[in-house]
mmCIF file of C-alpha atoms and ligand atoms in Angstrom:
data_model
loop_
_atom_site.group_PDB
_atom_site.id
_atom_site.type_symbol
_atom_site.label_atom_id
_atom_site.label_comp_id
_atom_site.label_asym_id
_atom_site.label_seq_id
_atom_site.Cartn_x
_atom_site.Cartn_y
_atom_site.Cartn_z
ATOM 1 C CA UNK A 1114 -107.979 40.303 -17.577
ATOM 2 C CA UNK A 1115 -107.409 41.101 -21.214
ATOM 3 C CA UNK A 1116 -110.959 42.691 -21.251
ATOM 4 C CA UNK A 1117 -110.525 44.768 -18.005
ATOM 5 C CA UNK A 1118 -107.046 45.613 -19.401
ATOM 6 C CA UNK A 1119 -108.538 47.335 -22.770
ATOM 7 C CA UNK A 1120 -110.954 49.095 -20.727
ATOM 8 C CA UNK A 1121 -108.719 50.492 -18.128
ATOM 9 C CA UNK A 1122 -106.219 51.918 -21.084
ATOM 10 C CA UNK A 1123 -109.644 53.008 -23.100
ATOM 11 C CA UNK A 1124 -110.907 54.887 -20.154
ATOM 12 C CA UNK A 1125 -107.414 56.671 -19.438
ATOM 13 C CA UNK A 1126 -107.362 57.542 -23.231
ATOM 14 C CA UNK A 1127 -110.736 59.129 -22.728
ATOM 15 C CA UNK A 1128 -109.263 60.776 -19.763
ATOM 16 C CA UNK A 1129 -106.025 62.183 -21.601
ATOM 17 C CA UNK A 1130 -108.736 63.097 -24.083
ATOM 18 C CA UNK A 1131 -111.439 65.390 -21.764
ATOM 19 C CA UNK A 1132 -108.234 66.640 -20.382
ATOM 20 C CA UNK A 1133 -106.610 67.970 -23.216
ATOM 21 C CA UNK A 1134 -109.862 69.800 -24.306
ATOM 22 C CA UNK A 1135 -110.263 70.959 -21.231
ATOM 23 C CA UNK A 1136 -106.923 72.209 -20.904
ATOM 24 C CA UNK A 1137 -107.604 74.039 -24.546
ATOM 25 C CA UNK A 1138 -110.939 75.202 -23.137
ATOM 26 C CA UNK A 1139 -108.884 76.825 -20.348
ATOM 27 C CA UNK A 1140 -106.238 78.058 -23.205
ATOM 28 C CA UNK A 1141 -109.366 79.662 -24.998
ATOM 29 C CA UNK A 1142 -111.118 81.376 -22.263
ATOM 30 C CA UNK A 1143 -107.368 82.568 -20.439
ATOM 31 C CA UNK A 1144 -107.038 84.405 -24.061
ATOM 32 C CA UNK A 1145 -110.306 85.684 -24.590
ATOM 33 C CA UNK A 1146 -110.279 87.353 -20.879
ATOM 34 C CA UNK A 1147 -107.111 88.367 -21.651
ATOM 35 C CA UNK A 1148 -107.821 90.247 -24.679
ATOM 36 C CA UNK A 1149 -111.175 91.998 -23.045
ATOM 37 C CA UNK A 1150 -108.973 93.188 -20.303
ATOM 38 C CA UNK A 1151 -106.712 94.654 -22.692
ATOM 39 C CA UNK A 1152 -109.347 96.110 -24.501
ATOM 40 C CA UNK A 1153 -111.582 97.126 -21.840
ATOM 41 C CA UNK A 1154 -108.824 97.718 -18.685
ATOM 42 C CA UNK A 1155 -110.447 100.262 -16.529
ATOM 43 C CA UNK A 1156 -108.669 104.270 -17.452
ATOM 44 C CA UNK A 1157 -106.683 105.434 -13.976
ATOM 45 C CA UNK A 1158 -108.093 108.541 -13.255
ATOM 46 C CA UNK A 1159 -106.710 110.864 -10.397
ATOM 47 C CA UNK A 1160 -108.201 113.571 -9.172
ATOM 48 C CA UNK A 1161 -107.095 116.704 -6.965
ATOM 49 C CA UNK A 1162 -109.878 116.965 -4.752
ATOM 50 C CA UNK A 1163 -112.583 113.887 -3.755
ATOM 51 C CA UNK A 1164 -115.371 115.807 -4.845
ATOM 52 C CA UNK A 1165 -114.350 115.632 -8.487
ATOM 53 C CA UNK A 1166 -113.570 111.871 -7.979
ATOM 54 C CA UNK A 1167 -117.193 111.515 -6.691
ATOM 55 C CA UNK A 1168 -118.564 112.932 -10.062
ATOM 56 C CA UNK A 1169 -115.553 111.404 -11.880
ATOM 57 C CA UNK A 1170 -117.270 108.117 -10.532
ATOM 58 C CA UNK A 1171 -120.593 109.190 -11.425
ATOM 59 C CA UNK A 1172 -120.058 109.144 -15.130
ATOM 60 C CA UNK A 1173 -117.331 106.947 -15.661
ATOM 61 C CA UNK A 1174 -118.786 103.790 -13.678
ATOM 62 C CA UNK A 1175 -117.190 100.436 -13.765
ATOM 63 C CA UNK A 1176 -114.492 101.920 -16.750
ATOM 64 C CA UNK A 1177 -112.343 103.446 -14.409
ATOM 65 C CA UNK A 1178 -110.734 103.362 -11.549
ATOM 66 C CA UNK A 1179 -110.742 107.034 -9.158
ATOM 67 C CA UNK A 1180 -107.830 108.355 -6.634
ATOM 68 C CA UNK A 1181 -108.340 111.536 -5.086
ATOM 69 C CA UNK A 1182 -105.382 113.342 -3.810
ATOM 70 C CA UNK A 1183 -106.631 115.711 -1.127
ATOM 71 C CA UNK A 1184 -109.213 114.039 1.119
ATOM 72 C CA UNK A 1185 -112.369 116.124 1.945
ATOM 73 C CA UNK A 1186 -111.404 116.979 5.216
ATOM 74 C CA UNK A 1187 -108.332 118.345 4.124
ATOM 75 C CA UNK A 1188 -108.262 122.561 3.510
ATOM 76 C CA UNK A 1189 -107.985 121.839 -0.587
ATOM 77 C CA UNK A 1190 -105.635 125.311 -0.689
ATOM 78 C CA UNK A 1191 -102.690 124.295 1.371
ATOM 79 C CA UNK A 1192 -102.389 120.424 1.316
ATOM 80 C CA UNK A 1193 -99.125 118.692 2.272
ATOM 81 C CA UNK A 1194 -97.538 116.588 -0.603
ATOM 82 C CA UNK A 1195 -96.337 113.122 0.131
ATOM 83 C CA UNK A 1196 -94.792 110.787 -2.320
ATOM 84 C CA UNK A 1197 -97.297 108.793 -2.434
ATOM 85 C CA UNK A 1198 -99.064 111.257 -4.742
ATOM 86 C CA UNK A 1199 -96.392 111.447 -7.283
ATOM 87 C CA UNK A 1200 -96.977 107.319 -7.804
ATOM 88 C CA UNK A 1201 -100.632 108.392 -8.438
ATOM 89 C CA UNK A 1202 -99.529 110.792 -11.009
ATOM 90 C CA UNK A 1203 -97.273 108.560 -12.474
ATOM 91 C CA UNK A 1204 -99.568 105.581 -13.241
ATOM 92 C CA UNK A 1205 -102.628 108.496 -14.026
ATOM 93 C CA UNK A 1206 -104.425 108.080 -17.876
ATOM 94 C CA UNK A 1207 -106.704 111.562 -16.521
ATOM 95 C CA UNK A 1208 -105.714 114.310 -14.356
ATOM 96 C CA UNK A 1209 -108.951 116.111 -13.258
ATOM 97 C CA UNK A 1210 -108.140 119.280 -10.642
ATOM 98 C CA UNK A 1211 -110.471 121.899 -10.019
ATOM 99 C CA UNK A 1212 -108.557 125.191 -10.887
ATOM 100 C CA UNK A 1213 -108.978 128.785 -9.998
ATOM 101 C CA UNK A 1214 -105.540 128.290 -8.726
ATOM 102 C CA UNK A 1215 -107.218 125.939 -5.935
ATOM 103 C CA UNK A 1216 -104.597 123.539 -6.080
ATOM 104 C CA UNK A 1217 -101.405 126.396 -6.678
ATOM 105 C CA UNK A 1218 -99.559 125.700 -3.750
ATOM 106 C CA UNK A 1219 -98.901 121.969 -4.050
ATOM 107 C CA UNK A 1220 -100.202 120.071 -6.709
ATOM 108 C CA UNK A 1221 -97.849 121.931 -9.847
ATOM 109 C CA UNK A 1222 -94.677 119.939 -8.167
ATOM 110 C CA UNK A 1223 -96.126 117.167 -7.920
ATOM 111 C CA UNK A 1224 -97.373 116.866 -11.564
ATOM 112 C CA UNK A 1225 -94.029 118.170 -12.522
ATOM 113 C CA UNK A 1226 -92.159 115.381 -10.594
ATOM 114 C CA UNK A 1227 -94.719 112.567 -11.851
ATOM 115 C CA UNK A 1228 -92.768 112.960 -14.739
ATOM 116 C CA UNK A 1229 -96.201 111.825 -17.001
ATOM 117 C CA UNK A 1230 -96.358 113.730 -20.049
ATOM 118 C CA UNK A 1231 -100.353 113.530 -20.802
ATOM 119 C CA UNK A 1232 -100.933 115.064 -17.877
ATOM 120 C CA UNK A 1233 -99.189 118.452 -17.657
ATOM 121 C CA UNK A 1234 -101.230 121.270 -17.793
ATOM 122 C CA UNK A 1235 -102.325 121.742 -21.183
ATOM 123 C CA UNK A 1236 -101.358 118.158 -21.843
ATOM 124 C CA UNK A 1237 -104.247 115.667 -23.820
ATOM 125 C CA UNK A 1238 -105.212 114.510 -20.020
ATOM 126 C CA UNK A 1239 -104.624 117.219 -17.897
ATOM 127 C CA UNK A 1240 -108.794 117.931 -17.231
ATOM 128 C CA UNK A 1241 -109.411 121.430 -15.574
ATOM 129 C CA UNK A 1242 -112.897 121.110 -14.462
ATOM 130 C CA UNK A 1243 -113.551 125.432 -13.531
ATOM 131 C CA UNK A 1244 -113.095 125.559 -17.267
ATOM 132 C CA UNK A 1245 -117.134 125.840 -18.158
ATOM 133 C CA UNK A 1246 -118.366 126.453 -14.436
ATOM 134 C CA UNK A 1247 -120.034 129.115 -13.001
ATOM 135 C CA UNK A 1248 -117.428 131.184 -11.112
ATOM 136 C CA UNK A 1249 -118.531 133.963 -8.340
ATOM 137 C CA UNK A 1250 -116.160 136.070 -6.921
ATOM 138 C CA UNK A 1251 -114.229 136.803 -9.609
ATOM 139 C CA UNK A 1252 -111.977 139.953 -8.851
ATOM 140 C CA UNK A 1253 -112.319 142.772 -10.924
ATOM 141 C CA UNK A 1254 -109.631 145.607 -12.278
ATOM 142 C CA UNK A 1255 -105.704 144.226 -11.411
ATOM 143 C CA UNK A 1256 -105.617 140.808 -9.937
ATOM 144 C CA UNK A 1257 -102.944 140.951 -6.983
ATOM 145 C CA UNK A 1258 -101.663 137.730 -4.613
ATOM 146 C CA UNK A 1259 -99.994 140.857 -2.823
ATOM 147 C CA UNK A 1260 -102.248 139.892 0.104
ATOM 148 C CA UNK A 1261 -101.923 136.671 0.235
ATOM 149 C CA UNK A 1262 -105.407 136.229 -1.086
ATOM 150 C CA UNK A 1263 -105.662 132.388 -1.962
ATOM 151 C CA UNK A 1264 -108.562 133.700 -4.614
ATOM 152 C CA UNK A 1265 -107.179 135.332 -7.427
ATOM 153 C CA UNK A 1266 -108.812 134.167 -9.818
ATOM 154 C CA UNK A 1267 -112.744 134.008 -8.866
ATOM 155 C CA UNK A 1268 -114.223 131.948 -6.346
ATOM 156 C CA UNK A 1269 -112.369 128.217 -6.321
ATOM 157 C CA UNK A 1270 -115.168 126.414 -4.381
ATOM 158 C CA UNK A 1271 -117.898 126.081 -7.716
ATOM 159 C CA UNK A 1272 -118.913 122.015 -7.201
ATOM 160 C CA UNK A 1273 -121.151 123.241 -4.198
ATOM 161 C CA UNK A 1274 -123.672 124.381 -6.350
ATOM 162 C CA UNK A 1275 -125.652 121.422 -8.467
ATOM 163 C CA UNK A 1276 -125.912 123.293 -11.688
ATOM 164 C CA UNK A 1277 -121.482 123.314 -12.045
ATOM 165 C CA UNK A 1278 -121.854 119.529 -10.530
ATOM 166 C CA UNK A 1279 -123.603 118.968 -14.680
ATOM 167 C CA UNK A 1280 -121.255 120.695 -15.865
ATOM 168 C CA UNK A 1281 -117.861 119.025 -14.157
ATOM 169 C CA UNK A 1282 -119.776 115.818 -15.140
ATOM 170 C CA UNK A 1283 -120.389 116.843 -18.608
ATOM 171 C CA UNK A 1284 -116.532 117.685 -19.303
ATOM 172 C CA UNK A 1285 -115.354 114.830 -18.041
ATOM 173 C CA UNK A 1286 -117.398 112.624 -19.872
ATOM 174 C CA UNK A 1287 -116.438 114.482 -22.713
ATOM 175 C CA UNK A 1288 -112.604 114.175 -21.750
ATOM 176 C CA UNK A 1289 -113.090 110.060 -20.918
ATOM 177 C CA UNK A 1290 -115.356 109.588 -24.128
ATOM 178 C CA UNK A 1291 -112.155 111.348 -25.957
ATOM 179 C CA UNK A 1292 -109.271 108.996 -23.987
ATOM 180 C CA UNK A 1293 -111.271 105.672 -24.634
ATOM 181 C CA UNK A 1294 -113.765 106.699 -28.053
ATOM 182 C CA UNK A 1295 -114.923 102.572 -27.739
ATOM 183 C CA UNK A 1296 -116.988 103.564 -24.492
ATOM 184 C CA UNK A 1297 -118.032 106.941 -25.370
ATOM 185 C CA UNK A 1298 -122.120 105.948 -25.007
ATOM 186 C CA UNK A 1299 -121.176 104.349 -22.057
ATOM 187 C CA UNK A 1300 -119.778 107.935 -20.520
ATOM 188 C CA UNK A 1301 -123.086 109.501 -22.050
ATOM 189 C CA UNK A 1302 -125.491 107.112 -20.579
ATOM 190 C CA UNK A 1303 -124.089 107.672 -17.046
ATOM 191 C CA UNK A 1304 -123.936 111.445 -17.408
ATOM 192 C CA UNK A 1305 -127.511 111.468 -19.479
ATOM 193 C CA UNK A 1306 -128.744 109.115 -15.212
ATOM 194 C CA UNK A 1307 -126.664 111.227 -13.347
ATOM 195 C CA UNK A 1308 -127.971 115.153 -13.976
ATOM 196 C CA UNK A 1309 -131.311 113.346 -14.201
ATOM 197 C CA UNK A 1310 -130.946 112.224 -11.006
ATOM 198 C CA UNK A 1311 -129.375 115.332 -9.902
ATOM 199 C CA UNK A 1312 -132.510 117.540 -11.328
ATOM 200 C CA UNK A 1313 -134.776 114.852 -8.902
ATOM 201 C CA UNK A 1314 -132.635 115.680 -6.018
ATOM 202 C CA UNK A 1315 -131.893 119.373 -6.450
ATOM 203 C CA UNK A 1316 -135.559 119.740 -5.835
ATOM 204 C CA UNK A 1317 -136.081 118.242 -2.977
ATOM 205 C CA UNK A 1318 -133.300 120.533 -2.057
ATOM 206 C CA UNK A 1319 -134.639 123.832 -3.196
ATOM 207 C CA UNK A 1320 -138.278 123.060 -1.352
ATOM 208 C CA UNK A 1321 -135.988 122.670 2.136
ATOM 209 C CA UNK A 1322 -134.299 125.580 1.465
ATOM 210 C CA UNK A 1323 -137.349 127.766 -0.260
ATOM 211 C CA UNK A 1324 -138.352 129.130 3.596
ATOM 212 C CA UNK A 1325 -135.490 130.662 4.182
ATOM 213 C CA UNK A 1326 -135.115 132.583 1.148
ATOM 214 C CA UNK A 1327 -132.441 135.844 1.932
ATOM 215 C CA UNK A 1328 -131.734 134.331 5.330
ATOM 216 C CA UNK A 1329 -128.002 135.800 6.361
ATOM 217 C CA UNK A 1330 -125.050 133.630 7.322
ATOM 218 C CA UNK A 1331 -121.494 134.321 8.258
ATOM 219 C CA UNK A 1332 -118.563 131.809 7.020
ATOM 220 C CA UNK A 1333 -115.427 131.120 7.835
ATOM 221 C CA UNK A 1334 -113.739 130.833 4.757
ATOM 222 C CA UNK A 1335 -115.316 131.703 1.279
ATOM 223 C CA UNK A 1336 -116.326 128.275 0.655
ATOM 224 C CA UNK A 1337 -119.996 128.372 0.303
ATOM 225 C CA UNK A 1338 -120.375 131.568 -2.088
ATOM 226 C CA UNK A 1339 -122.101 128.778 -4.871
ATOM 227 C CA UNK A 1340 -124.024 127.197 -2.331
ATOM 228 C CA UNK A 1341 -125.703 130.175 -1.114
ATOM 229 C CA UNK A 1342 -126.245 131.346 -4.261
ATOM 230 C CA UNK A 1343 -127.841 128.555 -5.764
ATOM 231 C CA UNK A 1344 -129.996 127.728 -2.331
ATOM 232 C CA UNK A 1345 -130.876 131.374 -1.791
ATOM 233 C CA UNK A 1346 -129.094 132.933 0.859
ATOM 234 C CA UNK A 1347 -127.201 135.310 1.756
ATOM 235 C CA UNK A 1348 -123.181 135.288 3.079
ATOM 236 C CA UNK A 1349 -122.932 138.518 4.894
ATOM 237 C CA UNK A 1350 -119.212 138.357 5.932
ATOM 238 C CA UNK A 1351 -116.314 135.961 6.579
ATOM 239 C CA UNK A 1352 -114.584 134.900 9.857
ATOM 240 C CA UNK A 1353 -111.365 135.488 7.537
ATOM 241 C CA UNK A 1354 -110.828 139.086 6.783
ATOM 242 C CA UNK A 1355 -109.366 137.931 3.693
ATOM 243 C CA UNK A 1356 -109.463 134.325 1.642
ATOM 244 C CA UNK A 1357 -106.492 132.770 3.445
ATOM 245 C CA UNK A 1358 -105.384 134.925 5.660
ATOM 246 C CA UNK A 1359 -106.065 134.265 9.907
ATOM 247 C CA UNK A 1360 -108.389 136.286 11.992
ATOM 248 C CA UNK A 1361 -107.750 139.108 13.599
ATOM 249 C CA UNK A 1362 -108.661 140.487 16.852
ATOM 250 C CA UNK A 1363 -109.986 144.068 14.711
ATOM 251 C CA UNK A 1364 -111.797 142.063 12.008
ATOM 252 C CA UNK A 1365 -113.566 139.729 14.270
ATOM 253 C CA UNK A 1366 -114.977 142.411 16.138
ATOM 254 C CA UNK A 1367 -116.338 144.424 13.310
ATOM 255 C CA UNK A 1368 -117.887 141.051 12.015
ATOM 256 C CA UNK A 1369 -119.647 140.765 15.645
ATOM 257 C CA UNK A 1370 -121.406 144.102 15.351
ATOM 258 C CA UNK A 1371 -122.061 143.759 12.170
ATOM 259 C CA UNK A 1372 -123.795 140.655 12.943
ATOM 260 C CA UNK A 1373 -125.628 141.828 16.134
ATOM 261 C CA UNK A 1374 -126.708 144.383 14.081
ATOM 262 C CA UNK A 1375 -128.253 142.472 11.237
ATOM 263 C CA UNK A 1376 -129.181 139.885 13.344
ATOM 264 C CA UNK A 1377 -126.959 136.947 11.683
ATOM 265 C CA UNK A 1378 -126.815 134.138 14.396
ATOM 266 C CA UNK A 1379 -125.092 130.947 11.982
ATOM 267 C CA UNK A 1380 -121.637 130.915 12.069
ATOM 268 C CA UNK A 1381 -120.672 127.995 9.321
ATOM 269 C CA UNK A 1382 -117.151 126.464 9.724
ATOM 270 C CA UNK A 1383 -115.904 124.433 7.450
ATOM 271 C CA UNK A 1384 -114.445 121.204 9.287
ATOM 272 C CA UNK A 1385 -110.180 121.510 8.857
ATOM 273 C CA UNK A 1386 -110.473 125.057 11.058
ATOM 274 C CA UNK A 1387 -109.540 125.993 14.033
ATOM 275 C CA UNK A 1388 -113.431 126.554 15.700
ATOM 276 C CA UNK A 1389 -111.898 128.404 18.278
ATOM 277 C CA UNK A 1390 -112.606 132.492 16.623
ATOM 278 C CA UNK A 1391 -115.834 131.142 15.333
ATOM 279 C CA UNK A 1392 -117.069 129.872 18.944
ATOM 280 C CA UNK A 1393 -115.980 133.309 20.430
ATOM 281 C CA UNK A 1394 -118.475 135.218 17.565
ATOM 282 C CA UNK A 1395 -120.833 132.312 18.612
ATOM 283 C CA UNK A 1396 -120.254 132.922 22.298
ATOM 284 C CA UNK A 1397 -120.678 137.187 21.938
ATOM 285 C CA UNK A 1398 -123.535 136.993 19.574
ATOM 286 C CA UNK A 1399 -125.421 134.056 20.400
ATOM 287 C CA UNK A 1400 -125.142 132.862 16.985
ATOM 288 C CA UNK A 1401 -125.004 128.992 16.258
ATOM 289 C CA UNK A 1402 -121.619 127.278 14.928
ATOM 290 C CA UNK A 1403 -122.048 124.968 12.866
ATOM 291 C CA UNK A 1404 -119.224 122.242 11.148
ATOM 292 C CA UNK A 1405 -120.252 122.325 7.339
ATOM 293 C CA UNK A 1406 -117.997 120.385 5.165
ATOM 294 C CA UNK A 1407 -117.350 121.757 1.844
ATOM 295 C CA UNK A 1408 -116.427 118.428 0.469
ATOM 296 C CA UNK A 1409 -117.701 115.274 -0.184
ATOM 297 C CA UNK A 1410 -115.662 112.910 2.752
ATOM 298 C CA UNK A 1411 -115.483 116.281 4.713
ATOM 299 C CA UNK A 1412 -117.403 114.522 7.736
ATOM 300 C CA UNK A 1413 -119.083 111.103 7.970
ATOM 301 C CA UNK A 1414 -121.881 111.137 6.169
ATOM 302 C CA UNK A 1415 -121.158 112.939 3.442
ATOM 303 C CA UNK A 1416 -119.688 109.763 0.821
ATOM 304 C CA UNK A 1417 -120.807 111.016 -2.240
ATOM 305 C CA UNK A 1418 -121.890 114.425 -4.079
ATOM 306 C CA UNK A 1419 -125.840 113.561 -3.466
ATOM 307 C CA UNK A 1420 -125.023 112.709 -0.012
ATOM 308 C CA UNK A 1421 -122.966 116.805 0.756
ATOM 309 C CA UNK A 1422 -125.849 118.188 0.201
ATOM 310 C CA UNK A 1423 -128.126 116.200 1.632
ATOM 311 C CA UNK A 1424 -125.933 116.923 4.966
ATOM 312 C CA UNK A 1425 -125.149 120.454 4.300
ATOM 313 C CA UNK A 1426 -128.907 121.404 3.521
ATOM 314 C CA UNK A 1427 -130.504 119.413 6.482
ATOM 315 C CA UNK A 1428 -128.154 120.740 8.874
ATOM 316 C CA UNK A 1429 -128.577 124.070 7.557
ATOM 317 C CA UNK A 1430 -132.224 124.041 7.702
ATOM 318 C CA UNK A 1431 -132.413 122.546 10.622
ATOM 319 C CA UNK A 1432 -130.291 125.902 12.439
ATOM 320 C CA UNK A 1433 -132.421 128.084 10.315
ATOM 321 C CA UNK A 1434 -135.388 126.957 11.800
ATOM 322 C CA UNK A 1435 -133.974 127.325 15.797
ATOM 323 C CA UNK A 1436 -133.050 130.635 14.999
ATOM 324 C CA UNK A 1437 -136.596 131.380 13.653
ATOM 325 C CA UNK A 1438 -135.873 132.021 9.794
ATOM 326 C CA UNK A 1439 -138.314 131.170 7.501
ATOM 327 C CA UNK A 1440 -142.139 132.088 6.236
ATOM 328 C CA UNK A 1441 -143.722 128.903 6.485
HETATM 329 ZN ZN1 LIG B 1095 -110.999 129.364 -0.906
#
């Protein structure tokens, strides 16, 4: 009995010290996790659009979380403000905007109401992605919004050019490195990799578009200036009389006449516009009407920056072939 009880008490004491060691270990691990967690908590990046979110994700990797405000299937000029947007902005460590007044109709009041001092325009965590990008359609002379023009500072749809994609990515990587110096090398490495993959993809895209150099298309809004310029096609007219102004019967008639004269057989329509006028133009001129997303998330199959170009180019090449274009 005695021996047995001693054995049992020895066992108990062994168990107790084992438990102590385990408890100590857990505490040590928990402390280590907490330390790593606070040193490497993810930067909370909010972007105005899904395109910027896609690029931020490429360079930020697992060191950031990204939340876009406008969705790719929405007209980025006119986004309905929701209270949840203010909450997102309140918690943002960085805000990336398209700029060139694309978001002027909805974003400034949200930023202001977020009361997040860092992300106010000019603040240390406010990044205008247009600053180094190549901007087209910059108006000459006096800038006026009197006619309702939504592009007074040049074309804000500049992300649809892979060269601009690289510049936007660089600005985001630099800003992330500024906010989180310990991860600067990581962001730089991700940027290099993104730019390399983009250069590779560009070769493929350029090759598929090459047979259609100079082909003319009509688009609903001025969303594809950079895209057309980069891939060698020509946007010869718009369904809108001016950017942001709805179609008018007279303008539509003029456009149809121009399309007949110049044998233009393709109309590109952004997913968020009413297809009524484009479809009528298609019927009157025999042109194909394509729903072409200018943004990541615009339609199914455009979930990242690469897939957006894959999708748009595949669709366009198909239509150009049907239209009898191409030299090969
Ligand atoms: Zn626009």
